[in-house]
PDB file of C-alpha atoms in Angstrom:
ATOM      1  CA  UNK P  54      -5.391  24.650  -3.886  1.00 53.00           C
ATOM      2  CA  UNK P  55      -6.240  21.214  -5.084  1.00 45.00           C
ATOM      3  CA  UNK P  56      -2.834  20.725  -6.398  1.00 48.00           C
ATOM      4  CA  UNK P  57      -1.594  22.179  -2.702  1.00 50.00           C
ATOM      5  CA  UNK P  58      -3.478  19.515  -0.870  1.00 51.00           C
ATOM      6  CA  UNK P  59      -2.275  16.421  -3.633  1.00 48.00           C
ATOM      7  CA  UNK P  60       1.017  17.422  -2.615  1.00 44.00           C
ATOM      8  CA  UNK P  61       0.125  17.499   1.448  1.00 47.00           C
ATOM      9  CA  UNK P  62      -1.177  14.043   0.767  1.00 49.00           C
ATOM     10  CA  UNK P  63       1.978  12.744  -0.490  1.00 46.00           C
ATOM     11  CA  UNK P  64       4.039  14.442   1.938  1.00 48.00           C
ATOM     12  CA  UNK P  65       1.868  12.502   4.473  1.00 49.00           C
ATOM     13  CA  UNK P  66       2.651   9.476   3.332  1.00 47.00           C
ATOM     14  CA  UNK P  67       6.467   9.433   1.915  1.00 43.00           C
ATOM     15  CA  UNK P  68       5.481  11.359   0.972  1.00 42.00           C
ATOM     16  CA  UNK P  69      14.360  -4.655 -19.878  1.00 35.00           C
ATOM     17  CA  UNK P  70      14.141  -7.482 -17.651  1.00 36.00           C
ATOM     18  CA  UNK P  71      18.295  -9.399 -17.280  1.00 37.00           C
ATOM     19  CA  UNK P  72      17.529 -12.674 -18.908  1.00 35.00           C
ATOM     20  CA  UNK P  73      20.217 -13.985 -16.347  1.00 42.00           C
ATOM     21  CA  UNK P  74      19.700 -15.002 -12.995  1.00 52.00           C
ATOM     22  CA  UNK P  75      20.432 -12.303 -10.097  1.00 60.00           C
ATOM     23  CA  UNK P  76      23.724 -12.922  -7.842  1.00 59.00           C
ATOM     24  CA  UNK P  77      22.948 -12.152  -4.464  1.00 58.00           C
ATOM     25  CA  UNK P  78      24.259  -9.029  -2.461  1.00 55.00           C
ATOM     26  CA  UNK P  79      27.559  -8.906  -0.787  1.00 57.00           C
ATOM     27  CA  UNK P  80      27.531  -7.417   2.796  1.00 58.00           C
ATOM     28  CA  UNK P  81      28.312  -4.265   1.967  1.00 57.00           C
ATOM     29  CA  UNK P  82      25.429  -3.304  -1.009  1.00 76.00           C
ATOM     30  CA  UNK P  83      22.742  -1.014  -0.411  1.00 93.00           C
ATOM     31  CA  UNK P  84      19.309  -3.422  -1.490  1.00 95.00           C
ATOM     32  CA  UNK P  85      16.354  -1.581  -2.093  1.00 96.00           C
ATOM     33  CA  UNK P  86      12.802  -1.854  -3.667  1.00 97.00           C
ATOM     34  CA  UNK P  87      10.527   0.206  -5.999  1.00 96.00           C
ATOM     35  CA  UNK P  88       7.074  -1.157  -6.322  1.00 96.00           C
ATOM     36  CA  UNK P  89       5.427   0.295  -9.771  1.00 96.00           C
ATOM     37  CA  UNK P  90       1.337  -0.432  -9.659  1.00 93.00           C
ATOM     38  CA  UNK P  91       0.736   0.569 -12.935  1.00 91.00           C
ATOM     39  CA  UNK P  92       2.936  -2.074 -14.906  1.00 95.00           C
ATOM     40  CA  UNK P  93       2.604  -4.925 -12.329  1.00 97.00           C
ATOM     41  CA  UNK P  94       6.158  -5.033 -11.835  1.00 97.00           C
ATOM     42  CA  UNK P  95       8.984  -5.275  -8.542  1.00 98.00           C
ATOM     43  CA  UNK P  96      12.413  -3.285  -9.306  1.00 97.00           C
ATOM     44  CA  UNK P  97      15.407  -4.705  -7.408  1.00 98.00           C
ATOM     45  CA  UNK P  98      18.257  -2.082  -6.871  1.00 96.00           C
ATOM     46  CA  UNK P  99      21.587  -2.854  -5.577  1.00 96.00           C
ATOM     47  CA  UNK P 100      23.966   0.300  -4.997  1.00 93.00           C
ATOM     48  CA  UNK P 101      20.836   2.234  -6.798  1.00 91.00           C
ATOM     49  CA  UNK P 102      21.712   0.431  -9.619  1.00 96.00           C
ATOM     50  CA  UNK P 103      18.710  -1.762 -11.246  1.00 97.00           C
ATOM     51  CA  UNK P 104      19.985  -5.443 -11.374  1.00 95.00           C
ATOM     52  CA  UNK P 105      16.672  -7.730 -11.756  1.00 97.00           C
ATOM     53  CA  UNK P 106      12.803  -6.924 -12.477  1.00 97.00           C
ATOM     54  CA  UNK P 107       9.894  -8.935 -11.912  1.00 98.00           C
ATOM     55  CA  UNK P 108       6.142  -9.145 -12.786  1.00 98.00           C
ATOM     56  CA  UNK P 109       3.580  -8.879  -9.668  1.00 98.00           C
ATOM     57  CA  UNK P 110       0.574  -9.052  -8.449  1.00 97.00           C
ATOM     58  CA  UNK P 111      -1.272  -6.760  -6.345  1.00 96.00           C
ATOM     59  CA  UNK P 112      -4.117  -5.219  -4.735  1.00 94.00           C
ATOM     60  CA  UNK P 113      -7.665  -5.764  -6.025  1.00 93.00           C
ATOM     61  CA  UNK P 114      -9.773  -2.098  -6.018  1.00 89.00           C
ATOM     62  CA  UNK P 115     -11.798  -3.111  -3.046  1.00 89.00           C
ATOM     63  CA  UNK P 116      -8.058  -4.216  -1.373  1.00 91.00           C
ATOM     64  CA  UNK P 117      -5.541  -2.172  -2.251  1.00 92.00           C
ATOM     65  CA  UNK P 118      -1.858  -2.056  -1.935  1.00 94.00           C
ATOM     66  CA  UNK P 119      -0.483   0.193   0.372  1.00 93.00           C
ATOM     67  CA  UNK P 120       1.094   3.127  -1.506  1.00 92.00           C
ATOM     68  CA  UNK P 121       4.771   5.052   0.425  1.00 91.00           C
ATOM     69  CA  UNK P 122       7.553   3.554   1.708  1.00 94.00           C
ATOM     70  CA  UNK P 123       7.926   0.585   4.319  1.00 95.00           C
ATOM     71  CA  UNK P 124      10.599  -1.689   5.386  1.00 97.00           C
ATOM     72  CA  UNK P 125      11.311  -5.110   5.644  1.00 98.00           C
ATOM     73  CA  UNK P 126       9.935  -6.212   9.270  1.00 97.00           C
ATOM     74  CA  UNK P 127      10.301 -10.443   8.996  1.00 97.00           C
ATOM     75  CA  UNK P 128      11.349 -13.059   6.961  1.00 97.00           C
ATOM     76  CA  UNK P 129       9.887 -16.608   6.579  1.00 96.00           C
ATOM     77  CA  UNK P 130      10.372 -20.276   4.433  1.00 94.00           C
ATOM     78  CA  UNK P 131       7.036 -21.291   3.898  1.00 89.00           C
ATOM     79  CA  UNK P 132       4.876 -19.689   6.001  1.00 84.00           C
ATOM     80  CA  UNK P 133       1.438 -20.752   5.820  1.00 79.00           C
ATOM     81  CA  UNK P 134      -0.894 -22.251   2.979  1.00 80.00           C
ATOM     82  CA  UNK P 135      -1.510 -20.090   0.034  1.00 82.00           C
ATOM     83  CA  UNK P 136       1.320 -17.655   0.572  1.00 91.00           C
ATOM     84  CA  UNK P 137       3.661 -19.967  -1.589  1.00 93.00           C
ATOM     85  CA  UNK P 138       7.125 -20.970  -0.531  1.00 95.00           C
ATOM     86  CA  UNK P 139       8.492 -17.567   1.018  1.00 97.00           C
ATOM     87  CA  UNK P 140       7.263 -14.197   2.922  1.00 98.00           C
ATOM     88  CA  UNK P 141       8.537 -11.046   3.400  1.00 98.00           C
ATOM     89  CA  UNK P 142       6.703  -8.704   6.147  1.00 97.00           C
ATOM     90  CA  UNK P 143       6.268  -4.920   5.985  1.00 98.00           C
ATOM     91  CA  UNK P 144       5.781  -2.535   8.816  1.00 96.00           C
ATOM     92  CA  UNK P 145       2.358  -1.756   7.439  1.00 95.00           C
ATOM     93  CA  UNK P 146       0.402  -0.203  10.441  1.00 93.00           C
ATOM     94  CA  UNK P 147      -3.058  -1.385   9.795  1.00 94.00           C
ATOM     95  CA  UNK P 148      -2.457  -4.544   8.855  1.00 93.00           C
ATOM     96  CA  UNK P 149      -0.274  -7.711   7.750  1.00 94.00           C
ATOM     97  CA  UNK P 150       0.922  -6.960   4.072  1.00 96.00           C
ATOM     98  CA  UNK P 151       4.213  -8.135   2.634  1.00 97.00           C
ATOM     99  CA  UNK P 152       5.564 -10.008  -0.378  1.00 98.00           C
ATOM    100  CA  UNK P 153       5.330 -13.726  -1.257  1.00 97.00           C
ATOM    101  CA  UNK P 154       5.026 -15.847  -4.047  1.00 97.00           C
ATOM    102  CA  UNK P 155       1.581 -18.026  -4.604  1.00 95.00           C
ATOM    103  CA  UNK P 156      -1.076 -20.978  -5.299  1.00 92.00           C
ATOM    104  CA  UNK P 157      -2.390 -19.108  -8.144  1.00 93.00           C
ATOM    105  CA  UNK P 158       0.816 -18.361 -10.214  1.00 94.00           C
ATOM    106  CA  UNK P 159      -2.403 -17.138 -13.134  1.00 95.00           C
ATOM    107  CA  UNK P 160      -2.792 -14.493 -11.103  1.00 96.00           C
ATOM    108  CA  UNK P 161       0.880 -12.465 -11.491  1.00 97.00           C
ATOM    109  CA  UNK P 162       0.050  -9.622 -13.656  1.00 97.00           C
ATOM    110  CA  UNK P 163      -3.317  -8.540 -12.140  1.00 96.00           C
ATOM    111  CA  UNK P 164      -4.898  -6.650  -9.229  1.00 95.00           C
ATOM    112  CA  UNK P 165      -5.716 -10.063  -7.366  1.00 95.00           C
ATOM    113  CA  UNK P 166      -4.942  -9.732  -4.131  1.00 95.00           C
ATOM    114  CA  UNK P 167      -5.982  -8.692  -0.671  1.00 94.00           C
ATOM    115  CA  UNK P 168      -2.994  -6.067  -0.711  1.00 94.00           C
ATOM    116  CA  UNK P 169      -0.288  -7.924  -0.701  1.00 96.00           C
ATOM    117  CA  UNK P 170       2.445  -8.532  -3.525  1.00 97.00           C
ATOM    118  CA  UNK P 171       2.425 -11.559  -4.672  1.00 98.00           C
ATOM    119  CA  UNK P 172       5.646 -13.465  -7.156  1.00 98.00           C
ATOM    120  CA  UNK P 173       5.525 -16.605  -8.958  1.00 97.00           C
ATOM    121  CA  UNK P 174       8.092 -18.628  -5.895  1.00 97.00           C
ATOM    122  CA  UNK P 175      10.959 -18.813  -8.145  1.00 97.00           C
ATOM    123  CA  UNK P 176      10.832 -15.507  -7.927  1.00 98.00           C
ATOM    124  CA  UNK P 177      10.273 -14.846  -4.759  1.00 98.00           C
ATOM    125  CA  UNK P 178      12.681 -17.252  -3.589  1.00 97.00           C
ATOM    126  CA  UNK P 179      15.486 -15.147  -5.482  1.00 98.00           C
ATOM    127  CA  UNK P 180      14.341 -11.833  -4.201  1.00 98.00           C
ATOM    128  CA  UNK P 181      13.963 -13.445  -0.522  1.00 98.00           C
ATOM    129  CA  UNK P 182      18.298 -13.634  -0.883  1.00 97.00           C
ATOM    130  CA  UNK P 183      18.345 -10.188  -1.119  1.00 96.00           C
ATOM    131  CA  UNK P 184      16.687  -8.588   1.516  1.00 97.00           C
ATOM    132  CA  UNK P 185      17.258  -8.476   4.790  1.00 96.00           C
ATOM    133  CA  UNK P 186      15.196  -6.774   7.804  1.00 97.00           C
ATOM    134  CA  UNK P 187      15.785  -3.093   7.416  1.00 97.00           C
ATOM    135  CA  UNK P 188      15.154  -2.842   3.691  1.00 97.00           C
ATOM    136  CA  UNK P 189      13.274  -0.372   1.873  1.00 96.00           C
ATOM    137  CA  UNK P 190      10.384  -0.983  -0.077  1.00 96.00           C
ATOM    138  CA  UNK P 191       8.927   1.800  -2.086  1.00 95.00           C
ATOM    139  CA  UNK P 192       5.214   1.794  -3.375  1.00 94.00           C
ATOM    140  CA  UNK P 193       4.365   4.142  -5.891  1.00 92.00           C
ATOM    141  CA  UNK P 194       1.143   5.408  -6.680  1.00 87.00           C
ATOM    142  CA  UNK P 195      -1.343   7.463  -5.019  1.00 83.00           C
ATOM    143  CA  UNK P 196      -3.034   6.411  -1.740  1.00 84.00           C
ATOM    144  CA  UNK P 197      -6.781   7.157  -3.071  1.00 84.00           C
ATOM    145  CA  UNK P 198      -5.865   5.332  -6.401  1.00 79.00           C
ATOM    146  CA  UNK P 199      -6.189   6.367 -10.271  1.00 75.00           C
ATOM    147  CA  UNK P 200      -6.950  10.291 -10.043  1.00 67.00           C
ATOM    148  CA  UNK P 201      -9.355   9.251 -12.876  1.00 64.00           C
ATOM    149  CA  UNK P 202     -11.536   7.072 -11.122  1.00 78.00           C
ATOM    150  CA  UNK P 203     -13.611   7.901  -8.049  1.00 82.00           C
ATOM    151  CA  UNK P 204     -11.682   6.555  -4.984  1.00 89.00           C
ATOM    152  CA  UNK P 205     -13.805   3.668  -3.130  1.00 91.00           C
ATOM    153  CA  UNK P 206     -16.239   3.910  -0.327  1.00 93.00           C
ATOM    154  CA  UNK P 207     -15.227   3.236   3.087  1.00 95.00           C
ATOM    155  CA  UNK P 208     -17.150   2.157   6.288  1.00 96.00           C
ATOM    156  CA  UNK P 209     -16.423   0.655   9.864  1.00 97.00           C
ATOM    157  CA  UNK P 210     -14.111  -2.827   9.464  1.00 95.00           C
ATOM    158  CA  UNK P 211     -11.946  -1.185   6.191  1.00 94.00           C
ATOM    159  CA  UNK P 212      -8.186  -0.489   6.083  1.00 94.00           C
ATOM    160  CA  UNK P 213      -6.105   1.137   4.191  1.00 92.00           C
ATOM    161  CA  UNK P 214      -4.033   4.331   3.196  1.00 92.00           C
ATOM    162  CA  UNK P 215      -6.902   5.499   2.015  1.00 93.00           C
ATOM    163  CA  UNK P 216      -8.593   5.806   5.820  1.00 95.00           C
ATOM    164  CA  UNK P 217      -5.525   7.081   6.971  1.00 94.00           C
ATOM    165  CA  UNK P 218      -5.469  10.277   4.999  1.00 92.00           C
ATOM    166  CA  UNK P 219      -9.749  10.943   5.787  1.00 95.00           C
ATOM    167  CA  UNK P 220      -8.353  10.408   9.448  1.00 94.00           C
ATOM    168  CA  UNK P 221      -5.434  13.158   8.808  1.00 93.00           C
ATOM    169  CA  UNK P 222      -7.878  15.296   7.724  1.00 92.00           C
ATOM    170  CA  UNK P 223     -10.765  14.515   9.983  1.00 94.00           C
ATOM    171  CA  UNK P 224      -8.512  15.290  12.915  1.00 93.00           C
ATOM    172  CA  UNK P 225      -7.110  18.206  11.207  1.00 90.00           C
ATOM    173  CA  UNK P 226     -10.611  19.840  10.867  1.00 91.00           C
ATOM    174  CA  UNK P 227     -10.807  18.876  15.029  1.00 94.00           C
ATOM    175  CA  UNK P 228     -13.591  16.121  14.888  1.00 96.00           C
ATOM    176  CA  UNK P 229     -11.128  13.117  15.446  1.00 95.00           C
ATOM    177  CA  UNK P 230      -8.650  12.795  18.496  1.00 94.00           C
ATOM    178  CA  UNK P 231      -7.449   8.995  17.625  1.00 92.00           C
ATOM    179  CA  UNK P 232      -5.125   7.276  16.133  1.00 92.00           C
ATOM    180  CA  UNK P 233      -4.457   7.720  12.343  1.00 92.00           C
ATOM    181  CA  UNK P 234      -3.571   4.170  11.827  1.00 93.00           C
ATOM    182  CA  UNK P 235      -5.343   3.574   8.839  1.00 94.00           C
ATOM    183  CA  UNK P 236      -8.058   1.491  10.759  1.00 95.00           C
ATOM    184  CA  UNK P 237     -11.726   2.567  10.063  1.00 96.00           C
ATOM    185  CA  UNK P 238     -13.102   1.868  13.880  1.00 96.00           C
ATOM    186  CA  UNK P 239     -15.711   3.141  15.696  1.00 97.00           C
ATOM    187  CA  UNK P 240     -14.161   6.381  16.769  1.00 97.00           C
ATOM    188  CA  UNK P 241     -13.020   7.244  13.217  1.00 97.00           C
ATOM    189  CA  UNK P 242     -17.003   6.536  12.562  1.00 98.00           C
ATOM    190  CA  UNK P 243     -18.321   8.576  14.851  1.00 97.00           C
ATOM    191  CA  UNK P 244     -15.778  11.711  14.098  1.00 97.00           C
ATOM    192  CA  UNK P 245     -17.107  11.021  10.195  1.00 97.00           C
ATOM    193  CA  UNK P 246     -20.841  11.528  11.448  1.00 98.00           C
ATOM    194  CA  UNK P 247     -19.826  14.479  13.248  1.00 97.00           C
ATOM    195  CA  UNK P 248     -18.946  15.921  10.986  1.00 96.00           C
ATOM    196  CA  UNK P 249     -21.175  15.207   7.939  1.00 96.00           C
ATOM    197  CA  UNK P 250     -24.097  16.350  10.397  1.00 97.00           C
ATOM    198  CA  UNK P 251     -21.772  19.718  10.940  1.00 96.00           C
ATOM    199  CA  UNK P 252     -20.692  20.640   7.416  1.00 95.00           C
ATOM    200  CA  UNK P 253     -24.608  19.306   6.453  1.00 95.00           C
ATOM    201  CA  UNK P 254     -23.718  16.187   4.383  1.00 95.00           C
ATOM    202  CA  UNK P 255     -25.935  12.559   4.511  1.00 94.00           C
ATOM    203  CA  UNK P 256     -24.827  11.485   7.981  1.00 96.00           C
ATOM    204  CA  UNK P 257     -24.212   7.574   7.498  1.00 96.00           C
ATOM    205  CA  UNK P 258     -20.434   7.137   8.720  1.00 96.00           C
ATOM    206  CA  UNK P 259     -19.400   6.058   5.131  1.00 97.00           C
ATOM    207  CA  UNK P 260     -16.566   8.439   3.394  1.00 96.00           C
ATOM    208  CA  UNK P 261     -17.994   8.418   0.122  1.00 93.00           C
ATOM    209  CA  UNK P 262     -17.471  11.072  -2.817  1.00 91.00           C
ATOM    210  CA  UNK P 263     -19.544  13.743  -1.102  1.00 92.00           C
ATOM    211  CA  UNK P 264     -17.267  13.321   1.739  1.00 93.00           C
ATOM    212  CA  UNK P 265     -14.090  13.161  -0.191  1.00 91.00           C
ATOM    213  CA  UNK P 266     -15.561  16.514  -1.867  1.00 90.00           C
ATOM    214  CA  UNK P 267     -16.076  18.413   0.558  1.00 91.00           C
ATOM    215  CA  UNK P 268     -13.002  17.362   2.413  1.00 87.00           C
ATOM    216  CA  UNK P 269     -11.046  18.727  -0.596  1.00 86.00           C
ATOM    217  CA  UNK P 270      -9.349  15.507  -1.508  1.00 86.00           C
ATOM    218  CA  UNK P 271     -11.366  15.242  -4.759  1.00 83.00           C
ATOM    219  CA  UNK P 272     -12.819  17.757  -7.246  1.00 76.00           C
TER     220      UNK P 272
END
């Protein structure tokens, strides 16, 4: 059953580095993405074929990256202060996430940011040749982060994939009738309270582990 419900989750949601520098794509190659949390590091694939890799940084634990697949929604030249010399925007719906290089080049190789991916911007300013609006960016992992750690607390004001999935299933279970946009409002707060006071659980709004427990997405 647990196993059953792992896989719902995922279905929900998607559910050797070249030394030389990258050429970019001609018109007619397939560019795509694969995001891999674990090692800190951005795949480029033209054609599915793996032509370039770099080293990233992402999410902190109390900001994670968004885990599934997005695509490419804008592209900018020097955006805005402390997003380094390029940006790439996802269609992430609860919030602005995408991939750009950085002020803090110390922190490539970490979980440092507030979910976004950032490159050192000689990187980024390679990869920014490549994409276009319309590609795919893959994020691997899973949405409630390492199965051996307890996934974080959430409350009214967080984001994430993470209070997407407790909406799925609070609306599932027929306490929520908004939005699962991965925005922890007031009506995702109230359907929580509803029904920890229902199912007998501490009634404070906040999906922590006894929630996630008794929901069935931990055991």
């Amino acid at each position: 059953m647990f196993m059953h419900k792992m896989l719902l989750i995922l279905h929900l949601f998607i559910l050797s580095n070249p030394v030389t520098t990258a050429e970019p794509p001609q018109n007619q190659e397939k560019i795509s993405i694969n995001i891999d949390p674990l090692k800190h590091q951005l795949y480029l694939y033209s054609n599915s074929q793996l032509i370039k890799k770099y080293t990233i940084a992402l999410g902190k634990p109390e900001t994670p990256s968004p885990v599934g697949e997005y695509v490419v929604i804008n592209k900018y030249k020097n955006w805005g202060k402390g997003f380094g010399t390029r940006w790439i925007g996802l269609n992430v719906p609860w919030g602005t996430y995408g991939i750009h290089g950085t002020n803090r080049p110390y922190s490539i190789g970490h979980n440092a940011s507030h979910g976004c991916i950032r490159m050192h911007n000689h990187d980024v300013e390679e990869l920014y040749e490549f994409v276009r609006v319309g590609t795919r960016i893959s994020f691997g992992g899973h949405v409630l982060g390492k199965l051996s750690e307890n996934p974080r607390s959430l409350a009214k004001g967080d984001s994430g994939g993470d209070v997407q999935i407790i909406q799925y299933w609070l609306r599932s279970a027929g306490f929520y009738n908004g939005e699962c946009n991965g925005k922890f409002n007031s009506t995702t707060e109230l359907a929580l309270k509803n029904y920890e006071k229902k199912h007998g659980l501490p009634v404070d709004g906040v999906a922590g582990y006894h929630d996630y427990l008794h929901l069935g997405l931990v055991e």
